[in-house]
Short mmCIF file of C-alpha atoms in Angstrom, two decimals:
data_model
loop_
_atom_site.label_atom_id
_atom_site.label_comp_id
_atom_site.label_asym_id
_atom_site.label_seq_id
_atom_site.Cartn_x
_atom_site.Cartn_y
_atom_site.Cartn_z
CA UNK A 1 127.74 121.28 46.71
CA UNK A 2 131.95 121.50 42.13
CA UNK A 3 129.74 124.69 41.02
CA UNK A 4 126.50 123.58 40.14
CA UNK A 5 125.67 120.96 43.14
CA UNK A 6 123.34 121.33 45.69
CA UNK A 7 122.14 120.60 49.23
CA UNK A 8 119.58 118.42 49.70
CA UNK A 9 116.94 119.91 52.04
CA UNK A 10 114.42 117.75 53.41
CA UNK A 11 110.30 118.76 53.21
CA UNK A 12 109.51 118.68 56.51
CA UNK A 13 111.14 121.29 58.78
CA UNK A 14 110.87 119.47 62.04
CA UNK A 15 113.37 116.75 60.40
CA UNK A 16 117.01 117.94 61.25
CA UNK A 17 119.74 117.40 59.39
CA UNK A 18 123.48 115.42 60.31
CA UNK A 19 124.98 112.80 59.13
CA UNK A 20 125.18 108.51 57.41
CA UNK A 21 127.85 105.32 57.52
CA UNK A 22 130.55 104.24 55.78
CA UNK A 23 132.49 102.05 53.48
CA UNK A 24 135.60 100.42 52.57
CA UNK A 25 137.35 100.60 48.98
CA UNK A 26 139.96 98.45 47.87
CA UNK A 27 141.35 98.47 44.76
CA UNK A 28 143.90 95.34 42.96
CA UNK A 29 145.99 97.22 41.02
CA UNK A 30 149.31 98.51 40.66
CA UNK A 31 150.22 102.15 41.49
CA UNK A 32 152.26 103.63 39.22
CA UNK A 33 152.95 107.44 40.27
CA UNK A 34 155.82 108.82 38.34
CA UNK A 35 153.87 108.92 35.24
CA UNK A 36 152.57 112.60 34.91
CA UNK A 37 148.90 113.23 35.85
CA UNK A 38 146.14 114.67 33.34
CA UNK A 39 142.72 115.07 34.79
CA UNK A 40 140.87 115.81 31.35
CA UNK A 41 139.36 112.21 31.03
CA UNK A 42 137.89 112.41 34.59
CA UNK A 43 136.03 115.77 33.70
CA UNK A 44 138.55 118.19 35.27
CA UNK A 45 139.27 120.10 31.66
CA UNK A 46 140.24 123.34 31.58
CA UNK A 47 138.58 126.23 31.44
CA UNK A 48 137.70 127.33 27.84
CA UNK A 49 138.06 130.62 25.99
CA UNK A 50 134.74 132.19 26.63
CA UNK A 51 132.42 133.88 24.57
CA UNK A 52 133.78 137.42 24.35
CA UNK A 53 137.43 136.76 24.27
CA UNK A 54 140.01 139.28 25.68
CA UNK A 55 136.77 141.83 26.23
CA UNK A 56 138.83 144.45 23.90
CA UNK A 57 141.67 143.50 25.89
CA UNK A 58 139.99 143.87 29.20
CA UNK A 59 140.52 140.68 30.63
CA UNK A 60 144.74 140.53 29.51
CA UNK A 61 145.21 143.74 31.77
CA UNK A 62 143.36 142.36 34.55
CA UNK A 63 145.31 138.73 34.33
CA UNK A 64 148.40 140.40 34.14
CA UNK A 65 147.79 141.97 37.43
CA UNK A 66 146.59 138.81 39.17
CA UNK A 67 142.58 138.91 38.93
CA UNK A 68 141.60 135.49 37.21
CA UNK A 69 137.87 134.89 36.72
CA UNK A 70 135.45 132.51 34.84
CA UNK A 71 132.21 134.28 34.67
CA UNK A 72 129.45 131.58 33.45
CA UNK A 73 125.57 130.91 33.03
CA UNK A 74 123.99 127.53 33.31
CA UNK A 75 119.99 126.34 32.44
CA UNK A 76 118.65 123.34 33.28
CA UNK A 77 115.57 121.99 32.18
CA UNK A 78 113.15 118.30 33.18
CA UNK A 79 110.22 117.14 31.68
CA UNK A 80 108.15 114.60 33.29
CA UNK A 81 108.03 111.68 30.66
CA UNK A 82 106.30 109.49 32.06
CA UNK A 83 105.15 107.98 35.70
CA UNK A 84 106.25 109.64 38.82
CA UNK A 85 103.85 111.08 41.62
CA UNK A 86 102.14 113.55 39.57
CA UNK A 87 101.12 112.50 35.76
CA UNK A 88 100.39 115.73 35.05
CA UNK A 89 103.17 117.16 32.50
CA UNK A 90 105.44 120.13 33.10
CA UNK A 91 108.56 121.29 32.15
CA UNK A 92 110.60 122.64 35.22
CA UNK A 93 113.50 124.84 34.52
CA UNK A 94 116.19 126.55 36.45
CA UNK A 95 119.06 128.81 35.58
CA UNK A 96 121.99 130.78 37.21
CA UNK A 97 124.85 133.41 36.61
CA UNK A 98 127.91 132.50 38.63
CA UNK A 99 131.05 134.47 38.81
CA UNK A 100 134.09 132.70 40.32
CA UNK A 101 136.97 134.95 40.84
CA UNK A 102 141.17 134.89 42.14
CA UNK A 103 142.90 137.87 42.85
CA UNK A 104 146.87 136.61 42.94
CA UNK A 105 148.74 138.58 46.14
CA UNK A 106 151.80 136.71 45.65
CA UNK A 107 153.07 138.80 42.80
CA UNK A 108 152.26 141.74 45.28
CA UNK A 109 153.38 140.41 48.52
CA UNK A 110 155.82 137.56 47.76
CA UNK A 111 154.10 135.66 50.47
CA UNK A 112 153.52 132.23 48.62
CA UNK A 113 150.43 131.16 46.98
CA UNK A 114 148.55 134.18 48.37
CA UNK A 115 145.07 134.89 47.07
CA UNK A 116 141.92 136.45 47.60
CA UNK A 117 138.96 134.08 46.33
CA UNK A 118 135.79 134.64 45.94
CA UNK A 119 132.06 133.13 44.67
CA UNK A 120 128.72 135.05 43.47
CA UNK A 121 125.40 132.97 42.33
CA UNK A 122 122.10 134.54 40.87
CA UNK A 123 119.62 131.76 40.71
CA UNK A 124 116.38 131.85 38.95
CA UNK A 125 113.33 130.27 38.53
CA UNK A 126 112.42 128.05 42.25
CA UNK A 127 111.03 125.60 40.06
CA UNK A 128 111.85 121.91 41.16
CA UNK A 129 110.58 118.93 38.88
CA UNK A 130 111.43 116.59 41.80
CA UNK A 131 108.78 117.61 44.14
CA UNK A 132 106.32 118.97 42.27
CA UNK A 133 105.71 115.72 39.98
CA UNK A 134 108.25 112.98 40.55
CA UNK A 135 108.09 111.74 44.20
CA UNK A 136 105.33 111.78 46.79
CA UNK A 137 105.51 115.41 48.73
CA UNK A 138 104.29 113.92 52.17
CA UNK A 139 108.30 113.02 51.86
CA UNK A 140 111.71 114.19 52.30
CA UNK A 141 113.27 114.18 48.49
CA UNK A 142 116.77 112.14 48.36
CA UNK A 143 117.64 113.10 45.00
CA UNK A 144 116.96 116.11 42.68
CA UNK A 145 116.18 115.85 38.76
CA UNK A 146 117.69 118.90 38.18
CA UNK A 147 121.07 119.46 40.48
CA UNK A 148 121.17 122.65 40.23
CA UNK A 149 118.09 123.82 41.89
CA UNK A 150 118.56 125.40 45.40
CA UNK A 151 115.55 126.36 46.55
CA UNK A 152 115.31 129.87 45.79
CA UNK A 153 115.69 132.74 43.27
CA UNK A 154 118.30 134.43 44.60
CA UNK A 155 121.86 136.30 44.14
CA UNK A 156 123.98 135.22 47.10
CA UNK A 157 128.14 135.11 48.22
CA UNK A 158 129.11 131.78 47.93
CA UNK A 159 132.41 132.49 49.66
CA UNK A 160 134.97 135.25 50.33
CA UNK A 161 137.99 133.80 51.40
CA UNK A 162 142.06 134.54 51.87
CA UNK A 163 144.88 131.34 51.54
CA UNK A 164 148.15 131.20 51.21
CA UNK A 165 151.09 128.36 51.44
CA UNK A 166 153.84 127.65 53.83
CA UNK A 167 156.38 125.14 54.22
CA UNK A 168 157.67 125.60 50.82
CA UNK A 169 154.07 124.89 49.16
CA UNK A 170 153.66 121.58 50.76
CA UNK A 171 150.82 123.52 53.97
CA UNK A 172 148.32 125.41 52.00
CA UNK A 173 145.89 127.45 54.56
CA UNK A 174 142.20 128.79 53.95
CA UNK A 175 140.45 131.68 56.46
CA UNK A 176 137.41 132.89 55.63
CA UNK A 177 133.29 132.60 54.77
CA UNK A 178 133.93 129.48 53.09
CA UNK A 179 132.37 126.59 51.11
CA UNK A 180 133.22 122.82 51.63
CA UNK A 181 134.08 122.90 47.44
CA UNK A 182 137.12 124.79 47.95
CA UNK A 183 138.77 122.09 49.50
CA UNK A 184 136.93 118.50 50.33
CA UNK A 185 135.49 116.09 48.48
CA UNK A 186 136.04 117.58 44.84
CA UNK A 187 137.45 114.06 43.28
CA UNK A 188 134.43 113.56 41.22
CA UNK A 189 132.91 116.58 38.59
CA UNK A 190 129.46 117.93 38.71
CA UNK A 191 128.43 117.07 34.86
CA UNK A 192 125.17 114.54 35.46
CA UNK A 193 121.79 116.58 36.23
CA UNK A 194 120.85 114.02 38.63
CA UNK A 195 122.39 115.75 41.73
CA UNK A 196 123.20 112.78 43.72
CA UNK A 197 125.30 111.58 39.93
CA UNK A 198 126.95 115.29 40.41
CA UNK A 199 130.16 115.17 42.61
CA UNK A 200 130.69 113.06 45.73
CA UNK A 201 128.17 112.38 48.37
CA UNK A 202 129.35 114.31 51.43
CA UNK A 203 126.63 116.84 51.34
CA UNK A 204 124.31 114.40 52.13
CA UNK A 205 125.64 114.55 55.37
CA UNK A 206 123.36 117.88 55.59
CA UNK A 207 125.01 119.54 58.52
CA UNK A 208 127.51 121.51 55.58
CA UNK A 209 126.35 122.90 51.97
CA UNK A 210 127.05 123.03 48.60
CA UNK A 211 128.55 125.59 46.36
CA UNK A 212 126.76 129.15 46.60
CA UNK A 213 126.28 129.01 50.29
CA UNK A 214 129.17 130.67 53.09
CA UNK A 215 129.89 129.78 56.52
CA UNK A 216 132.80 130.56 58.68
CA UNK A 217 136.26 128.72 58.41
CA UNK A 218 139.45 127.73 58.33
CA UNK A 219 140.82 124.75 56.71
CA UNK A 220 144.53 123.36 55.58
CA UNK A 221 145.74 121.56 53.56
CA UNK A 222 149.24 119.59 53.90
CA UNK A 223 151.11 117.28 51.30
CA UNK A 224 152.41 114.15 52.74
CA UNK A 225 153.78 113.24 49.29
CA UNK A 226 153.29 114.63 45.75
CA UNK A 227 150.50 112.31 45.63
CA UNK A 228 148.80 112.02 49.23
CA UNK A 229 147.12 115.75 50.97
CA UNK A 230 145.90 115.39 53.98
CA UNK A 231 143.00 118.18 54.57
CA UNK A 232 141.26 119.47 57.56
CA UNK A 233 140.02 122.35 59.44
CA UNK A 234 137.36 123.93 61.74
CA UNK A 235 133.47 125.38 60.12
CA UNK A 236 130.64 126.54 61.27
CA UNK A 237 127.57 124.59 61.44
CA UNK A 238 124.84 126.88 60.72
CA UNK A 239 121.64 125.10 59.75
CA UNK A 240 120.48 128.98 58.84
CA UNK A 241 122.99 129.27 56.19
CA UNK A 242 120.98 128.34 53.33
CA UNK A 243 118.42 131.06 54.23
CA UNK A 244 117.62 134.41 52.25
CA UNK A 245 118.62 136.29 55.40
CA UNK A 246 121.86 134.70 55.35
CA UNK A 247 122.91 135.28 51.61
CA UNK A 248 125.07 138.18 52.36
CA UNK A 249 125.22 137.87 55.72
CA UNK A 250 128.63 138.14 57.79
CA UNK A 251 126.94 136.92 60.76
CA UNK A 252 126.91 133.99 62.52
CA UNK A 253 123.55 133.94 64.14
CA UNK A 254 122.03 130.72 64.42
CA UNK A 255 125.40 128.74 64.22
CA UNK A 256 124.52 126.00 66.07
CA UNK A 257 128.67 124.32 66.75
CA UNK A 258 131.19 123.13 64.81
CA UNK A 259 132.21 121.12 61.66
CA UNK A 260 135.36 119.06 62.12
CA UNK A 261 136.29 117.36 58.57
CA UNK A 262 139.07 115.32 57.97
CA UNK A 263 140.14 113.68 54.62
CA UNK A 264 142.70 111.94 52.59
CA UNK A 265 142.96 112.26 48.75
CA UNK A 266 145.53 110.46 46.97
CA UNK A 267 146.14 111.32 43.12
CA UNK A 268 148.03 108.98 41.22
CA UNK A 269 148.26 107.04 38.20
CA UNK A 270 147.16 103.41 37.87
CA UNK A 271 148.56 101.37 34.81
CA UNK A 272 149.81 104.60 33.77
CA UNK A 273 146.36 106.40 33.31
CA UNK A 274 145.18 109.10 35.91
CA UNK A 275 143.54 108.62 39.23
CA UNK A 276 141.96 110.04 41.98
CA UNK A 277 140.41 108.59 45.85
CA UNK A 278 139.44 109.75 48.57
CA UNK A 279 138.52 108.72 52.02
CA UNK A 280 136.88 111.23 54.59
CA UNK A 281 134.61 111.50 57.95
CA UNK A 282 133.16 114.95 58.72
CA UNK A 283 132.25 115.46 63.23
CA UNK A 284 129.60 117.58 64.45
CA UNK A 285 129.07 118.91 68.22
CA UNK A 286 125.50 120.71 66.69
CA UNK A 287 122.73 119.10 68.14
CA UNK A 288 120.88 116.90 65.55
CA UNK A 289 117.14 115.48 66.30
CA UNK A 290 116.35 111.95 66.70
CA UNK A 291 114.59 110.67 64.03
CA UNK A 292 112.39 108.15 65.83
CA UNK A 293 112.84 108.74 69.19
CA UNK A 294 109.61 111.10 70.24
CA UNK A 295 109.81 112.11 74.27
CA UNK A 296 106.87 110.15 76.03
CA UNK A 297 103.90 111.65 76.56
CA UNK A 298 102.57 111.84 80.71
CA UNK A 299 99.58 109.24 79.28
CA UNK A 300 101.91 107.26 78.46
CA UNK A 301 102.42 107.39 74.65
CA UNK A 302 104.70 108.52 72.30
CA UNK A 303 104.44 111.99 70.53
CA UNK A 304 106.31 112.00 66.93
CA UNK A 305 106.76 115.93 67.18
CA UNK A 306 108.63 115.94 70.46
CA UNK A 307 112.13 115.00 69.64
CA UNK A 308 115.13 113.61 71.23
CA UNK A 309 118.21 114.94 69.80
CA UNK A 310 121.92 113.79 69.81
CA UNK A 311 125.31 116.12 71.00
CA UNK A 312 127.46 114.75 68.11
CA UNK A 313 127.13 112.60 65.19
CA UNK A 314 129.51 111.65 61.85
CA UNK A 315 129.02 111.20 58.44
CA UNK A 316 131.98 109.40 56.19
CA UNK A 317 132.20 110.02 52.42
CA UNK A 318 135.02 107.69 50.02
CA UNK A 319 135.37 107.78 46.59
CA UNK A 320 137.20 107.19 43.17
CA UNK A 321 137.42 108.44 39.31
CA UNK A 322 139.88 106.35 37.52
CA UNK A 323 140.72 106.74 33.97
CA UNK A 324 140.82 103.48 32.17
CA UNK A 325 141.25 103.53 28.41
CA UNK A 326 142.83 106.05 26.44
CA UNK A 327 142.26 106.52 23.41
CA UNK A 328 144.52 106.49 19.89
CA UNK A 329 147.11 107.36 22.66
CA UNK A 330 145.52 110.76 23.15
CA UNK A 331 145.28 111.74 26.60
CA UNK A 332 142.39 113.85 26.69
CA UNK A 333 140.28 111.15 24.63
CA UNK A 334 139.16 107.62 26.73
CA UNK A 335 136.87 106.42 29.16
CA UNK A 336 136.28 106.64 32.98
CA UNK A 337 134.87 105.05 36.52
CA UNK A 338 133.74 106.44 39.05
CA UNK A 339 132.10 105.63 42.86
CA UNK A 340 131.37 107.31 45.48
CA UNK A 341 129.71 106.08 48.54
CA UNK A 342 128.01 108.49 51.74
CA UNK A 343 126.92 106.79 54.64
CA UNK A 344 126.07 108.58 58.24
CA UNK A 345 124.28 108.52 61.85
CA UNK A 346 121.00 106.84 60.46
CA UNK A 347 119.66 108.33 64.35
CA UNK A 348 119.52 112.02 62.51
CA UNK A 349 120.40 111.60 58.91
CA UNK A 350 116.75 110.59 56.94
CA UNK A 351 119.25 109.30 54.28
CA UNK A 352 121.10 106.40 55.82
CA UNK A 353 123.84 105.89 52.74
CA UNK A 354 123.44 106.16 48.99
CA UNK A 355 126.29 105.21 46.53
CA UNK A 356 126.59 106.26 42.73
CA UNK A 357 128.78 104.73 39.88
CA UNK A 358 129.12 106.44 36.95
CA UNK A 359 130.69 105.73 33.22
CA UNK A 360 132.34 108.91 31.54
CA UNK A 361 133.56 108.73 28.18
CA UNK A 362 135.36 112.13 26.50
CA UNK A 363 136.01 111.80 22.42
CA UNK A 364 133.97 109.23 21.29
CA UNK A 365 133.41 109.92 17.72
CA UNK A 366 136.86 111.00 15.55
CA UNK A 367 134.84 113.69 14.34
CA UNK A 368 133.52 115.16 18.22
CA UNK A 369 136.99 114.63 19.92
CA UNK A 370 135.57 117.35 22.60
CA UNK A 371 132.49 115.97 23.66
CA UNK A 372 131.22 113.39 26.35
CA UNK A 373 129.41 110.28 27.22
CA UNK A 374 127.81 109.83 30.62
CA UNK A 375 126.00 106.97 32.20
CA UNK A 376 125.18 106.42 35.96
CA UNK A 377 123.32 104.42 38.70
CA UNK A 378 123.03 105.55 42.40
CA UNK A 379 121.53 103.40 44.97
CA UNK A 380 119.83 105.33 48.23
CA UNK A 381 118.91 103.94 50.86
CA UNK A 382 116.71 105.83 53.59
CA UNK A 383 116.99 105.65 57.38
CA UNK A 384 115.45 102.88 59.24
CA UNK A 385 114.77 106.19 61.93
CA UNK A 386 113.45 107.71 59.54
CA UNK A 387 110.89 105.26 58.36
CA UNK A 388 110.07 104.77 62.27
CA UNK A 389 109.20 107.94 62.61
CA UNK A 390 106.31 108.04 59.52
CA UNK A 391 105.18 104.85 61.40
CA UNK A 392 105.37 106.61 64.79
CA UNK A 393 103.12 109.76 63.02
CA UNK A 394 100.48 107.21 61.52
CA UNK A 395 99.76 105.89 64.64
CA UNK A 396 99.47 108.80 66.36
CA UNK A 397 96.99 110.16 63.67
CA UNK A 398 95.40 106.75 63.82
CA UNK A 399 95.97 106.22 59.40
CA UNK A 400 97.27 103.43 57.81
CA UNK A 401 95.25 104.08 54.03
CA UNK A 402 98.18 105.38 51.87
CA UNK A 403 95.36 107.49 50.22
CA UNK A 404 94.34 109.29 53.24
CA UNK A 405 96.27 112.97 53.28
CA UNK A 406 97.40 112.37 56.65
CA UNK A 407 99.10 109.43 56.07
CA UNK A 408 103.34 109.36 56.18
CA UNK A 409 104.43 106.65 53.25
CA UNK A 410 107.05 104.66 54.20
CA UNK A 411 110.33 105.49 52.54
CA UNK A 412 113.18 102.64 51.73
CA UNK A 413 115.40 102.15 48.71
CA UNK A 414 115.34 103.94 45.71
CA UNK A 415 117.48 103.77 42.34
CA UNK A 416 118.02 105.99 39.86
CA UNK A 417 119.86 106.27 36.44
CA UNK A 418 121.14 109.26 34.30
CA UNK A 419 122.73 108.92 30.54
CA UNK A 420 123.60 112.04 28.79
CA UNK A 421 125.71 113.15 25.42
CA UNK A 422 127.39 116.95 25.99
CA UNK A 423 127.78 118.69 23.30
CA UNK A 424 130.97 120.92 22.62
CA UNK A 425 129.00 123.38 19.97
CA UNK A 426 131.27 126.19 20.39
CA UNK A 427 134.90 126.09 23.27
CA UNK A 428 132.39 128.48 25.22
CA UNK A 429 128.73 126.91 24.54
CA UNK A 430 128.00 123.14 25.78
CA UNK A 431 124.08 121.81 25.11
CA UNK A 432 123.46 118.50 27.31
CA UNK A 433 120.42 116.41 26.93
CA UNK A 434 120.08 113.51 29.21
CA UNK A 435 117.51 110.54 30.23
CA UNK A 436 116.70 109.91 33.81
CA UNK A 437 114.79 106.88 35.24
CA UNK A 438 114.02 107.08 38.85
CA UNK A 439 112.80 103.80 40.21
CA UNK A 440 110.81 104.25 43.89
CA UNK A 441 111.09 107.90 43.80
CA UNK A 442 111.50 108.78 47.28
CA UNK A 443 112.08 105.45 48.77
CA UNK A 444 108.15 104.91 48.52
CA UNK A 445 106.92 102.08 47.03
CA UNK A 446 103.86 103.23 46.12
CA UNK A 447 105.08 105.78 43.61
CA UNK A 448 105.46 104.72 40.03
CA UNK A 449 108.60 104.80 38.31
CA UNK A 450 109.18 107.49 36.37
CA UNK A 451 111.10 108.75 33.13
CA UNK A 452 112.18 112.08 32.93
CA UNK A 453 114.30 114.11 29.94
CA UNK A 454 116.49 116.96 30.78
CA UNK A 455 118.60 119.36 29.08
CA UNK A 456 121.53 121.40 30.33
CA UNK A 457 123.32 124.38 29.18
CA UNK A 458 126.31 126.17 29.83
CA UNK A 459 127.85 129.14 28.74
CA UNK A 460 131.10 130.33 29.68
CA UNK A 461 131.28 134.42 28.67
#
């Protein structure tokens, strides 16, 4: 889920997660890759001098013998403008600690690119502005107002891993409890508070999760070129990950089978400004539940809580964040494009694709050369199993009076929009506000659109 990202989990526990379709991208334009490559413009800047400094000279002693860390704290806060589910007004608001840490064996070991790596989270505050006034709760959610948000208040290991390189650098490997960020999809930063805005869209395949939760691994990584990687490996799939029991867990109870992702991600330079794309599909042998499918009855008709459930199903992710205008011939100032597109098995997957573009713009204003412009759209679409199976439920509880409690809405398209300024106050303090519009929250028709204002923080200590 890039650090602050998150699952999404669906509302009703007897609706299993796996996986959506997939898309083409092709691109007219010439590839140019000798020119050198500088991420900043696409959001991949790096990290700032925090708050305290050296620490009294704390942190020089512990670089110099290999332990690198970025120790951070993050708030994010929605207010329900206007529309939405639930008219009554709230402010929601989440926050987290996170300490992201490298311990360098190569200077110890000579073994190349050899590392210890590891993830903490401490998240506060289960308090979600996306289901508790924006979209219709007799729903699965498809998108969160505030990314962030994971479901609990909690302290948890996000991984705990060991790599190292081979084949003079070009074969990097992973072995550990891992977490899908540390080496797939990671093309596109987490800087929108609209979570499906934040990063690329292969956690909507729901079968692996986002940033502070672990699961069993081993993944490599191998350079074809300077430019191309090809990246793979083996995972658990362990729908009890995300659960409390599980947050320092070494166990793998409840795995349920294996991950199997594969992806291509080609950096490069196009017209001489940065690039980055990706292309990947992501197997599963874990049983996944039918949406629509409920086993017949002995009367003869069809029960929507007995479930059929498929042996394997796929989920394919692509994606791009081009640089396209620099600015003054400064590097680190210009604007940026991105897409990404998710689509999976629309039999298990209550999300059947959803797509986001999104407009990045880093030194606007002479006099803010640091801070950035955001603006993006993302288009869901909901599975057609999915909607089935609220059909199947309503006429088994004989409903079709949207205002009756027992009655399933019918989810299918939804858009919504995110525009934000960061501000760079301080290298180490960052205030975001942002505007949201959500149009069909949910997929449901019913709901009015809504407007919601956010504001995120981040501190870097």
């Amino acid at each position: 889920m890039k650090p602050h990202s998150n699952t999404l989990i669906p509302t009703r526990s007897k609706i299993r997660c796996a996986a959506v379709i997939a898309g083409c991208l092709t691109l007219p334009i010439s590839v140019q890759a000798e020119t050198a490559w500088n991420g900043t413009v696409l959001g991949f800047e790096a990290q700032p001098e925090g708050m305290l400094g050296d620490m009294l000279g704390i942190r020089p002693i512990l670089e110099n013998n290999g332990f690198h860390y970025n120790l951070g704290y993050l708030s994010e806060s929605a207010y329900n403008a206007g529309g939405g589910y639930n008219h009554d007004k709230k402010t929601a608001y989440i926050d987290q600690f996170s300490l992201t840490f490298t311990q360098d064996l190569e200077m110890w070991t000579g073994i190349p690119d050899a590392a210890i790596e590891g993830n903490i989270v401490n998240r506060n505050h289960n308090d979600n502005m996306t289901t508790e006034r924006t979209q219709d709760p007799r729903v699965s959610f498809n998108d969160i107002a505030q990314e962030s948000w994971g479901g609990q208040s909690i302290t948890r290991l996000g991984w705990l891993t060991f790599a190292r390189s081979f084949d003079d650098r070009r074969l990097h490997w992973r072995i550990g409890m891992m977490n899908k960020n540390q080496d797939f999809d990671q093309i596109i930063p987490c800087d929108f508070q609209v979570l499906n805005q934040c990063g690329g869209k292969s956690a909507n395949s729901l079968t692996w999760y986002n940033w502070n939760v672990h699961y069993w691994g081993t993944t490599v990584q191998y350079k074809l070129t300077p430019e191309l990687t090809l990246k793979t490996g083996v995972l658990e799939q362990n729908p009890q990950a995300p659960a409390r029991s599980h947050a320092w867990s070494w166990s793998t109870k409840g795995s349920k089978g294996v991950l199997l992702p594969v992806e291509a991600e080609l950096k490069t330079t196009v017209n001489g400004l940065p690039g980055i794309y990706n292309l990947g599909v992501l197997f599963t042998n874990a049983p996944q539940q039918d949406l629509s499918e409920g086993k017949s009855q002995s009367n003869g008709a069809t029960d929507p809580e007995g479930y059929d459930s498929h042996d394997r199903t796929w989920f394919m992710y692509t994606g791009f964040n081009q640089q396209i205008t620099q600015r003054d011939g400064d590097p680190n100032r210009g604007m940026s494009l991105s897409y990404s597109l998710g689509v999976g098995d629309p039999r298990s997957n209550y999300i059947h694709y959803s797509q986001a573009a999104s407009m990045r713009y880093r030194g606007l204003f002479d006099a803010r050369p640091d801070d950035w412009l955001g603006f993006g759209v993302t288009y869901i679409k909901m599975s057609d199993h999915y909607r089935q199976n609220q059909v199947n439920i309503n006429d088994f509880n004989q409903v079709d009076d949207y205002g009756n409690a027992l009655y399933r809405p019918l989810p299918g398209h939804s858009v919504n929009a995110d525009f934000y300024y960061q501000i760079k106050v301080r290298p180490w303090l960052i205030l975001q506000p942002d505007l949201q519009y959500w149009y069909r929250p949910a997929g449901i028709k019913e709901t009015q659109d809504a407007w919601i204002t956010g504001l995120k923080a981040i501190v870097t200590f």
